[in-house]
PDB file of C-alpha atoms in Angstrom:
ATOM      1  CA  UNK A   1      -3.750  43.283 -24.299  1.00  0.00           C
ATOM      2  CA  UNK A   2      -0.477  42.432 -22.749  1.00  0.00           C
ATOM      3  CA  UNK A   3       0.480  40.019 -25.828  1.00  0.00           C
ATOM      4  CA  UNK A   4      -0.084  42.808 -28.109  1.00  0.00           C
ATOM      5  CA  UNK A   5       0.839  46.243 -25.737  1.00  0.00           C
ATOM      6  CA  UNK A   6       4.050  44.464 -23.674  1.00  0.00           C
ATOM      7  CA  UNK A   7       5.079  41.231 -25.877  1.00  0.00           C
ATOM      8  CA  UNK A   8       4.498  43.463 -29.103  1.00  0.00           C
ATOM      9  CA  UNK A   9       3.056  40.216 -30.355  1.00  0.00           C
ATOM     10  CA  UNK A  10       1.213  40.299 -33.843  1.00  0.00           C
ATOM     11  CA  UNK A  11      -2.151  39.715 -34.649  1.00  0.00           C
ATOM     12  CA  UNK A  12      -1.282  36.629 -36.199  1.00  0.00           C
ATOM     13  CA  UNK A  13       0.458  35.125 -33.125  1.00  0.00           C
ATOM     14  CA  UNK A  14      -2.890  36.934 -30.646  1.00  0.00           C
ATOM     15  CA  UNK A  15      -5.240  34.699 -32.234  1.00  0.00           C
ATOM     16  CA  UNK A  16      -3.071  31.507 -32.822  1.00  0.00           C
ATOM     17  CA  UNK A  17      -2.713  31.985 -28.558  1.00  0.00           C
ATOM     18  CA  UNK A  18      -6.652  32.742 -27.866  1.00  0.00           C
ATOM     19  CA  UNK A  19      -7.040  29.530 -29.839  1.00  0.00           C
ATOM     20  CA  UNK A  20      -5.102  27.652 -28.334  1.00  0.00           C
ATOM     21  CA  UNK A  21      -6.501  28.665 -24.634  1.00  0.00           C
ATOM     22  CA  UNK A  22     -10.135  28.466 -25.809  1.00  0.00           C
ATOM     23  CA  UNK A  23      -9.176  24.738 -26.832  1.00  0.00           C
ATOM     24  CA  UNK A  24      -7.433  23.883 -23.631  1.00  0.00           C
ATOM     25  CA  UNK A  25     -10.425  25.564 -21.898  1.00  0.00           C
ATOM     26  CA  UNK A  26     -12.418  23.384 -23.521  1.00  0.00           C
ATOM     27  CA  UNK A  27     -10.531  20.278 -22.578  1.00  0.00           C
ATOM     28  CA  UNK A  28     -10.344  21.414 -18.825  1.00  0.00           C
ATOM     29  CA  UNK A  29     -14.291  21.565 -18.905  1.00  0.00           C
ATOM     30  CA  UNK A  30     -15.107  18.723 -20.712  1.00  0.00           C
ATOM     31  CA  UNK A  31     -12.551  15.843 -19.441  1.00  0.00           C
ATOM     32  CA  UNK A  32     -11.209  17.364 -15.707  1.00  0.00           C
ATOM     33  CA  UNK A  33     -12.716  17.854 -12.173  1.00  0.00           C
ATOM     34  CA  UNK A  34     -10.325  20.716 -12.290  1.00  0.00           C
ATOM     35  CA  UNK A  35     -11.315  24.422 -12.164  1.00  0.00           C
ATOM     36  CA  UNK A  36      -8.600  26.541 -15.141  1.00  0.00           C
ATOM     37  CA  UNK A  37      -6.780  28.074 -11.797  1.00  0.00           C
ATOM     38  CA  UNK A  38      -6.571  24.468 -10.280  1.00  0.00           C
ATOM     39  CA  UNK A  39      -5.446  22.742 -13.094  1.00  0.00           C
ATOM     40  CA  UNK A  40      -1.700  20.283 -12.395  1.00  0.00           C
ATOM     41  CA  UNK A  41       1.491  19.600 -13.726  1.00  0.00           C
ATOM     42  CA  UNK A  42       0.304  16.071 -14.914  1.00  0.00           C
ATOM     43  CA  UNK A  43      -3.057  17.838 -16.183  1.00  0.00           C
ATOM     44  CA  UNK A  44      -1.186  20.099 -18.597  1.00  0.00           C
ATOM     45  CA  UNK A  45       0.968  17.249 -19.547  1.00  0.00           C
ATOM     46  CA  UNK A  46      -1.391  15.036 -20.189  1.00  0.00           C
ATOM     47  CA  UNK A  47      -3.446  17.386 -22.804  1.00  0.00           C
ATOM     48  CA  UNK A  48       0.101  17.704 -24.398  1.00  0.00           C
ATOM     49  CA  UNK A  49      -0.644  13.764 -24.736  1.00  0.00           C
ATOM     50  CA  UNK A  50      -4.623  14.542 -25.591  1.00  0.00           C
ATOM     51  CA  UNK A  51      -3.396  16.879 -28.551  1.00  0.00           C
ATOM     52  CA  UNK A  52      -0.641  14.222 -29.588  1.00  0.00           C
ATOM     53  CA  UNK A  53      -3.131  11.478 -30.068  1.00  0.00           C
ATOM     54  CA  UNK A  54      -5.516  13.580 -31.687  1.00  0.00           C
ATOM     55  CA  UNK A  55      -2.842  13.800 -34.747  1.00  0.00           C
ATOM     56  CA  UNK A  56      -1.738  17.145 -33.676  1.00  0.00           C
ATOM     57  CA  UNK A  57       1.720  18.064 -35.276  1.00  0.00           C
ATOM     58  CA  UNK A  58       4.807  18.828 -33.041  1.00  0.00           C
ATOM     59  CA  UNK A  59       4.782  22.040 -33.701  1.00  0.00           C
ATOM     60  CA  UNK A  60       0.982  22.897 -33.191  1.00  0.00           C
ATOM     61  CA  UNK A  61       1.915  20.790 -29.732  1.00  0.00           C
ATOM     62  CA  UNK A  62       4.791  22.877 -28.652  1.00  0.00           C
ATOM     63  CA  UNK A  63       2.891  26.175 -29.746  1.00  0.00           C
ATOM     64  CA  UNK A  64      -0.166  25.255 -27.661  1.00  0.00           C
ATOM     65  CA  UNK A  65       2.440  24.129 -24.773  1.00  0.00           C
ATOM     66  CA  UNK A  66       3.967  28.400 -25.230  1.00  0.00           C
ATOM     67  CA  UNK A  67       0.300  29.643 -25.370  1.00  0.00           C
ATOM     68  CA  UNK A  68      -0.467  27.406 -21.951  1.00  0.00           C
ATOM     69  CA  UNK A  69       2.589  28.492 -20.421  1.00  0.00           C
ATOM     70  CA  UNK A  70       2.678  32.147 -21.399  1.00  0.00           C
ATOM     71  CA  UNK A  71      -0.787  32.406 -19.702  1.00  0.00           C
ATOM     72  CA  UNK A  72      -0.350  30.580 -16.721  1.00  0.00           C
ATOM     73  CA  UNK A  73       3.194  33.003 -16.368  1.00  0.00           C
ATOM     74  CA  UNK A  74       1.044  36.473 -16.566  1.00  0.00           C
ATOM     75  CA  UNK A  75      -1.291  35.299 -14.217  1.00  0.00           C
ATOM     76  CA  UNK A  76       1.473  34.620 -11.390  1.00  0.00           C
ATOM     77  CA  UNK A  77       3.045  38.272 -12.318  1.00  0.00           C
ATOM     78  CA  UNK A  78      -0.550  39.263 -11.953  1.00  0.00           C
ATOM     79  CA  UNK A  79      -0.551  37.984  -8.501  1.00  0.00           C
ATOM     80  CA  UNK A  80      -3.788  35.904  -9.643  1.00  0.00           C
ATOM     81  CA  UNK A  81      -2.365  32.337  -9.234  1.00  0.00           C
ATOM     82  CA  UNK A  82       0.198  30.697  -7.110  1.00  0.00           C
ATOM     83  CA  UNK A  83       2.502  28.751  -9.644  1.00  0.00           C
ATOM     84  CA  UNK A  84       2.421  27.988 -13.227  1.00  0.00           C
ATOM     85  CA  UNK A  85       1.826  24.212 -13.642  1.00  0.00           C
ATOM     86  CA  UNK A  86       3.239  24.311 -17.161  1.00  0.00           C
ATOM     87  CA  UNK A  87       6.536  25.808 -16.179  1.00  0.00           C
ATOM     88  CA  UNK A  88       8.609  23.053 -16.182  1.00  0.00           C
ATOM     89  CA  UNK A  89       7.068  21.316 -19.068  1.00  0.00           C
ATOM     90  CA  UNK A  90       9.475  20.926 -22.280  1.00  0.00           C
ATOM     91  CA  UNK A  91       7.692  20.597 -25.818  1.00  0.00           C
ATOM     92  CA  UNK A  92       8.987  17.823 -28.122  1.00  0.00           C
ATOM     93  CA  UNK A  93      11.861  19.561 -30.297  1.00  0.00           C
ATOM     94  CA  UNK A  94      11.012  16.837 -33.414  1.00  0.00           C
ATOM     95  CA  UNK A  95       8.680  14.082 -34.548  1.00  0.00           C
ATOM     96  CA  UNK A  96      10.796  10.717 -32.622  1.00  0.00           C
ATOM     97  CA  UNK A  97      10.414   7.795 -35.481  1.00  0.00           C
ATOM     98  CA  UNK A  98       9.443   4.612 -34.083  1.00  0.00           C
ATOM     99  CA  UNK A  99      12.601   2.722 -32.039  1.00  0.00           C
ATOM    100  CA  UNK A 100      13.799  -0.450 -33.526  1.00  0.00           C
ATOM    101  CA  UNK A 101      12.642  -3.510 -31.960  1.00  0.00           C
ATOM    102  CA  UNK A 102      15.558  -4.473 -28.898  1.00  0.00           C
ATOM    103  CA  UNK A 103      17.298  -7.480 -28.598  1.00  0.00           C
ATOM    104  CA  UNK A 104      17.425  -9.776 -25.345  1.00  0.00           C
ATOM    105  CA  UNK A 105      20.553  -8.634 -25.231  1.00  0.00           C
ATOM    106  CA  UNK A 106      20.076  -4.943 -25.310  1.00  0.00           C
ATOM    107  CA  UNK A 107      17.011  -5.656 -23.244  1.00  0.00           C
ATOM    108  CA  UNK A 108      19.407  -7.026 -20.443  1.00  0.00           C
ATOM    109  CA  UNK A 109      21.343  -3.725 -20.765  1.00  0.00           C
ATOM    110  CA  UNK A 110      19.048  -1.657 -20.707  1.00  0.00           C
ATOM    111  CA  UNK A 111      17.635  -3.058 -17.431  1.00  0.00           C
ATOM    112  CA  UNK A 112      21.564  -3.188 -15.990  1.00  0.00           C
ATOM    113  CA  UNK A 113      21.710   0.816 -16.571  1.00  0.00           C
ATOM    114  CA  UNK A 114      20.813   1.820 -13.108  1.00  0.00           C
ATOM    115  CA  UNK A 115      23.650   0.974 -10.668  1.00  0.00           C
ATOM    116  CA  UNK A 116      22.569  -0.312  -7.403  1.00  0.00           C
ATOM    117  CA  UNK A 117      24.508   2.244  -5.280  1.00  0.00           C
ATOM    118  CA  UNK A 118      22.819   4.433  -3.973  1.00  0.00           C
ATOM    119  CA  UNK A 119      18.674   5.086  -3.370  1.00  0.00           C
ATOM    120  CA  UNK A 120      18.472   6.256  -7.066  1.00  0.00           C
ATOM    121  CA  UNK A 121      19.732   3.359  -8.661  1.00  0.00           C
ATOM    122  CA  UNK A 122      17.271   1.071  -6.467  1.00  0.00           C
ATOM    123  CA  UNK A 123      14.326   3.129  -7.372  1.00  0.00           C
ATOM    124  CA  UNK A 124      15.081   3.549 -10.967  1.00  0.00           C
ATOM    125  CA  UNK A 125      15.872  -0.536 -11.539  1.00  0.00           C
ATOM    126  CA  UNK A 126      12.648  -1.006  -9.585  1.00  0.00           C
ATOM    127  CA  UNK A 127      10.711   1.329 -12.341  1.00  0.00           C
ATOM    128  CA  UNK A 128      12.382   0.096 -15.201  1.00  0.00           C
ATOM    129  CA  UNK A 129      11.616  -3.906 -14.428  1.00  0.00           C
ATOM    130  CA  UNK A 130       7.994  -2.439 -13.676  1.00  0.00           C
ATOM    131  CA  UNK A 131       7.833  -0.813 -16.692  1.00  0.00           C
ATOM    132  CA  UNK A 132       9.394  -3.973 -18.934  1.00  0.00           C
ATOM    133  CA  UNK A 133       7.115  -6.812 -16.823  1.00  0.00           C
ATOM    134  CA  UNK A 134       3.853  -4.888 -17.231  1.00  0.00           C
ATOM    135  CA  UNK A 135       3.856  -2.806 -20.613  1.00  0.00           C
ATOM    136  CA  UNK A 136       2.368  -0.348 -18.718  1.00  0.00           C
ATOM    137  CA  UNK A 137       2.538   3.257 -19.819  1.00  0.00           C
ATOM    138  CA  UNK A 138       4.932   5.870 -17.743  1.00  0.00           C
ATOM    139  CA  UNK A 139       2.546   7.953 -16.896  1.00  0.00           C
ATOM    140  CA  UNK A 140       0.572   4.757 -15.081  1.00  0.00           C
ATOM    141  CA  UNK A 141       3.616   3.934 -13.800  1.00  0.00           C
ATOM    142  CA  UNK A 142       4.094   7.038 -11.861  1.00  0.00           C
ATOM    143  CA  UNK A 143       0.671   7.062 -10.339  1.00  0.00           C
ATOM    144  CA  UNK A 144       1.339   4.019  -8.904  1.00  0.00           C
ATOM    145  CA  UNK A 145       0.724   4.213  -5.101  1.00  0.00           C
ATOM    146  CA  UNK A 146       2.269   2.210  -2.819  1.00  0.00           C
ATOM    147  CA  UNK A 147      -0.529   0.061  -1.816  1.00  0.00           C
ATOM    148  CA  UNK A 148      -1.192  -0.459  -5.590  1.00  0.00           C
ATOM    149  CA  UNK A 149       1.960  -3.354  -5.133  1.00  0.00           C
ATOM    150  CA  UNK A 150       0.995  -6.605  -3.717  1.00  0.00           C
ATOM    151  CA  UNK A 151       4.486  -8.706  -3.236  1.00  0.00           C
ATOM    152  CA  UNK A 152       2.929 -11.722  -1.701  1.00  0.00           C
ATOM    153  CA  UNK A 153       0.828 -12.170  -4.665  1.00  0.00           C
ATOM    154  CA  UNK A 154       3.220 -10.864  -7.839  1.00  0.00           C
ATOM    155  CA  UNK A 155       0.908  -8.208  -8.550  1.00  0.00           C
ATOM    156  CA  UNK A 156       0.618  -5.031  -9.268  1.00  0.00           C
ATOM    157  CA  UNK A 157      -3.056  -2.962  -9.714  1.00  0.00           C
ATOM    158  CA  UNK A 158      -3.390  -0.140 -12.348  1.00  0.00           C
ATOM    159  CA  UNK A 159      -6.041   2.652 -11.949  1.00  0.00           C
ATOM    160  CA  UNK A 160      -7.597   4.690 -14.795  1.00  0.00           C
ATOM    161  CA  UNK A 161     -10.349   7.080 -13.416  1.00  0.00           C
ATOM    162  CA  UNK A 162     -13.103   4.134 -12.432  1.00  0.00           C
ATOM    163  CA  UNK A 163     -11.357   1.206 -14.090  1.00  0.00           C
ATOM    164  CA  UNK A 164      -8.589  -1.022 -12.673  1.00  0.00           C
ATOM    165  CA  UNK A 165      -6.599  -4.000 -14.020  1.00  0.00           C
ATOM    166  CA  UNK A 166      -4.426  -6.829 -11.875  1.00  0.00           C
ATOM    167  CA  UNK A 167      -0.579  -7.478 -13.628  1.00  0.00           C
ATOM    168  CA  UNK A 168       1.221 -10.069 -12.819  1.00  0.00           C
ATOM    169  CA  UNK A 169       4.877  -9.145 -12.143  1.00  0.00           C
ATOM    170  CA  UNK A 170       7.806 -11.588 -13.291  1.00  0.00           C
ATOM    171  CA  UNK A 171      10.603 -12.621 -10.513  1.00  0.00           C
ATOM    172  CA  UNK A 172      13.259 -10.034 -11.239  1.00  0.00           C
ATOM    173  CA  UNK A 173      10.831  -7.509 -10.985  1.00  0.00           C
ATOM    174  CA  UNK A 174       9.095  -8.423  -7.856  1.00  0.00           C
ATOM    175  CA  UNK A 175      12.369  -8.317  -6.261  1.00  0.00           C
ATOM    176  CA  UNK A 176      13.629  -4.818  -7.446  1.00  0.00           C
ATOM    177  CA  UNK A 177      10.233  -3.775  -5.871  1.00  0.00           C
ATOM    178  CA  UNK A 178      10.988  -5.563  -2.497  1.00  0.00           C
ATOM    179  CA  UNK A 179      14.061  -4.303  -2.125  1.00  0.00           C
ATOM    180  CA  UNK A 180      12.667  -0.712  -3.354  1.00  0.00           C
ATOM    181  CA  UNK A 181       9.415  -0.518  -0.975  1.00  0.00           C
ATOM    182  CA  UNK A 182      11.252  -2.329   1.736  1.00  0.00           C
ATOM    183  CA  UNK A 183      14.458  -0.370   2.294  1.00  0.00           C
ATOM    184  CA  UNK A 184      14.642   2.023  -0.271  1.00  0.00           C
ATOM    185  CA  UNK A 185      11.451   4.460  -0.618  1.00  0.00           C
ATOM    186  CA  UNK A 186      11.242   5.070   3.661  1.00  0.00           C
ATOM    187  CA  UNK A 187      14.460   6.753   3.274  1.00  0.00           C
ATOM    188  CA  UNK A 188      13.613   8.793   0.309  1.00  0.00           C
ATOM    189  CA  UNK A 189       9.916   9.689   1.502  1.00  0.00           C
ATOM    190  CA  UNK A 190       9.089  13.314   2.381  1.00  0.00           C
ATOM    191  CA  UNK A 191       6.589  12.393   4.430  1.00  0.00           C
ATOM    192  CA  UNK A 192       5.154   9.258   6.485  1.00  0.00           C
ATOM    193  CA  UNK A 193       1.930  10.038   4.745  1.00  0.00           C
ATOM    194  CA  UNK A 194       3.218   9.658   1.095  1.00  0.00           C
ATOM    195  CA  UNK A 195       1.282   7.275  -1.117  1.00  0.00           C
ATOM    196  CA  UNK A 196       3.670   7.599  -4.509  1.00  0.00           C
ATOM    197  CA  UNK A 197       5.273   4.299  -4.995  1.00  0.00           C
ATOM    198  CA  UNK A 198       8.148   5.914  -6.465  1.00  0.00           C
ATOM    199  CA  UNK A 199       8.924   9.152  -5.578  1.00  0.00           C
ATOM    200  CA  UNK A 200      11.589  11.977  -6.540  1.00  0.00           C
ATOM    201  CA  UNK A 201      14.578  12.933  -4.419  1.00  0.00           C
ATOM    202  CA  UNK A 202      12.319  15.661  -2.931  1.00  0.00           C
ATOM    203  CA  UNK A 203      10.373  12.877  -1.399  1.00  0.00           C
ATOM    204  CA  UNK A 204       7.088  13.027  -3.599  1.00  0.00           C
ATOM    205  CA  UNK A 205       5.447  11.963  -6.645  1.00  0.00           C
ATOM    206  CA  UNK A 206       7.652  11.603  -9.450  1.00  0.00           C
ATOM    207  CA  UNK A 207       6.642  13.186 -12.539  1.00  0.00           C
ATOM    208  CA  UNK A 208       7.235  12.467 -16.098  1.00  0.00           C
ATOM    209  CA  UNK A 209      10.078  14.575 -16.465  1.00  0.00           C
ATOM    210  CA  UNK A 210      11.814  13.408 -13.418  1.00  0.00           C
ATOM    211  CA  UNK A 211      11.155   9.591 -14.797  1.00  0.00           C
ATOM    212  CA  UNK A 212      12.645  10.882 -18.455  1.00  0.00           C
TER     213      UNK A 212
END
């Protein structure tokens, strides 16, 4: 009613929406613990990912991102939910090809980008060797908790739902992560009780955004 009465929307773009929630309804049932109202930032973001790999085009994507996102934003007007989880979320603007293979050279300055200078720089090196000596995937990377990191041992310990896998870390990396966890991330923590290994300057989990 408010798509068609206040948005003036057309029929066309009604049902292409209703679709598009019924699916993501769907998804929230089947593959979350969430309830629809309860559903996160990294939820939403991660069915952006679901469709993706399901061979989705962009712009089906970004048009199921504006359905998500135009619901979520009526139901905070509505005074029926706290915050829209998809508000910050950005849909991809085109297909990316695939990025040549690097260099060791342009790997080297790539991994020089982040200048030591300040607590940004420290974290961001420290994510960026992560990244490079594990192969693991951002969004593993950013639910990383602290005590995921063992620095004694070179390791670091991935979680997926019920799985988990040991990686081995390489020297350079293992000592952006010292320096990181050691004197870096108590400064930049919002609270004492914050299990993100790398955090935003707000002091809490980063999110995908913030890494990008």
């Amino acid at each position: 009613t408010y798509l068609r009465d206040e948005k003036k929307s057309s029929e066309n773009t009604v049902s292409s929406y209703m679709r598009d929630l019924r699916q993501f309804s769907s998804y929230v049932a089947t593959n979350l613990d969430s309830q629809f109202g309860d559903v996160t930032e990294s939820e939403v973001s991660g069915y952006m990912t679901w469709l993706k790999n399901a061979g989705k085009s962009t712009a089906t994507v970004s048009r199921s991102l504006a359905s998500i996102k135009g619901f979520y934003a009526h139901n905070v007007l509505a005074g029926l939910l706290p915050n829209n989880p998809a508000a910050r979320l950005s849909p991809d603007k085109a297909a990316h090809k695939l990025p040549q293979i690097l260099t060791n050279r342009e790997v080297e300055l790539l991994l020089a980008q982040p200048e030591r200078n300040d607590a940004k720089g420290y974290r961001d090196c420290a994510m960026l060797e992560t990244l490079y000596a594990t192969g693991i995937r951002v969004s593993e990377l950013i639910d990383l908790n602290v005590d995921d990191v063992n620095l004694s041992a070179g390791l670091i310990t991935c979680r997926h739902k019920d799985k988990s896998r040991a990686i081995p870390l390489y020297p350079a990396a293992i000592h952006a992560l010292t320096e990181y966890i050691r004197f870096v991330r108590p400064q930049m923590i919002a609270s004492e009780d914050e299990q993100s290994l790398f955090v935003n300057v707000s002091g809490e989990r980063m999110s995908r955004q913030g890494f990008w």
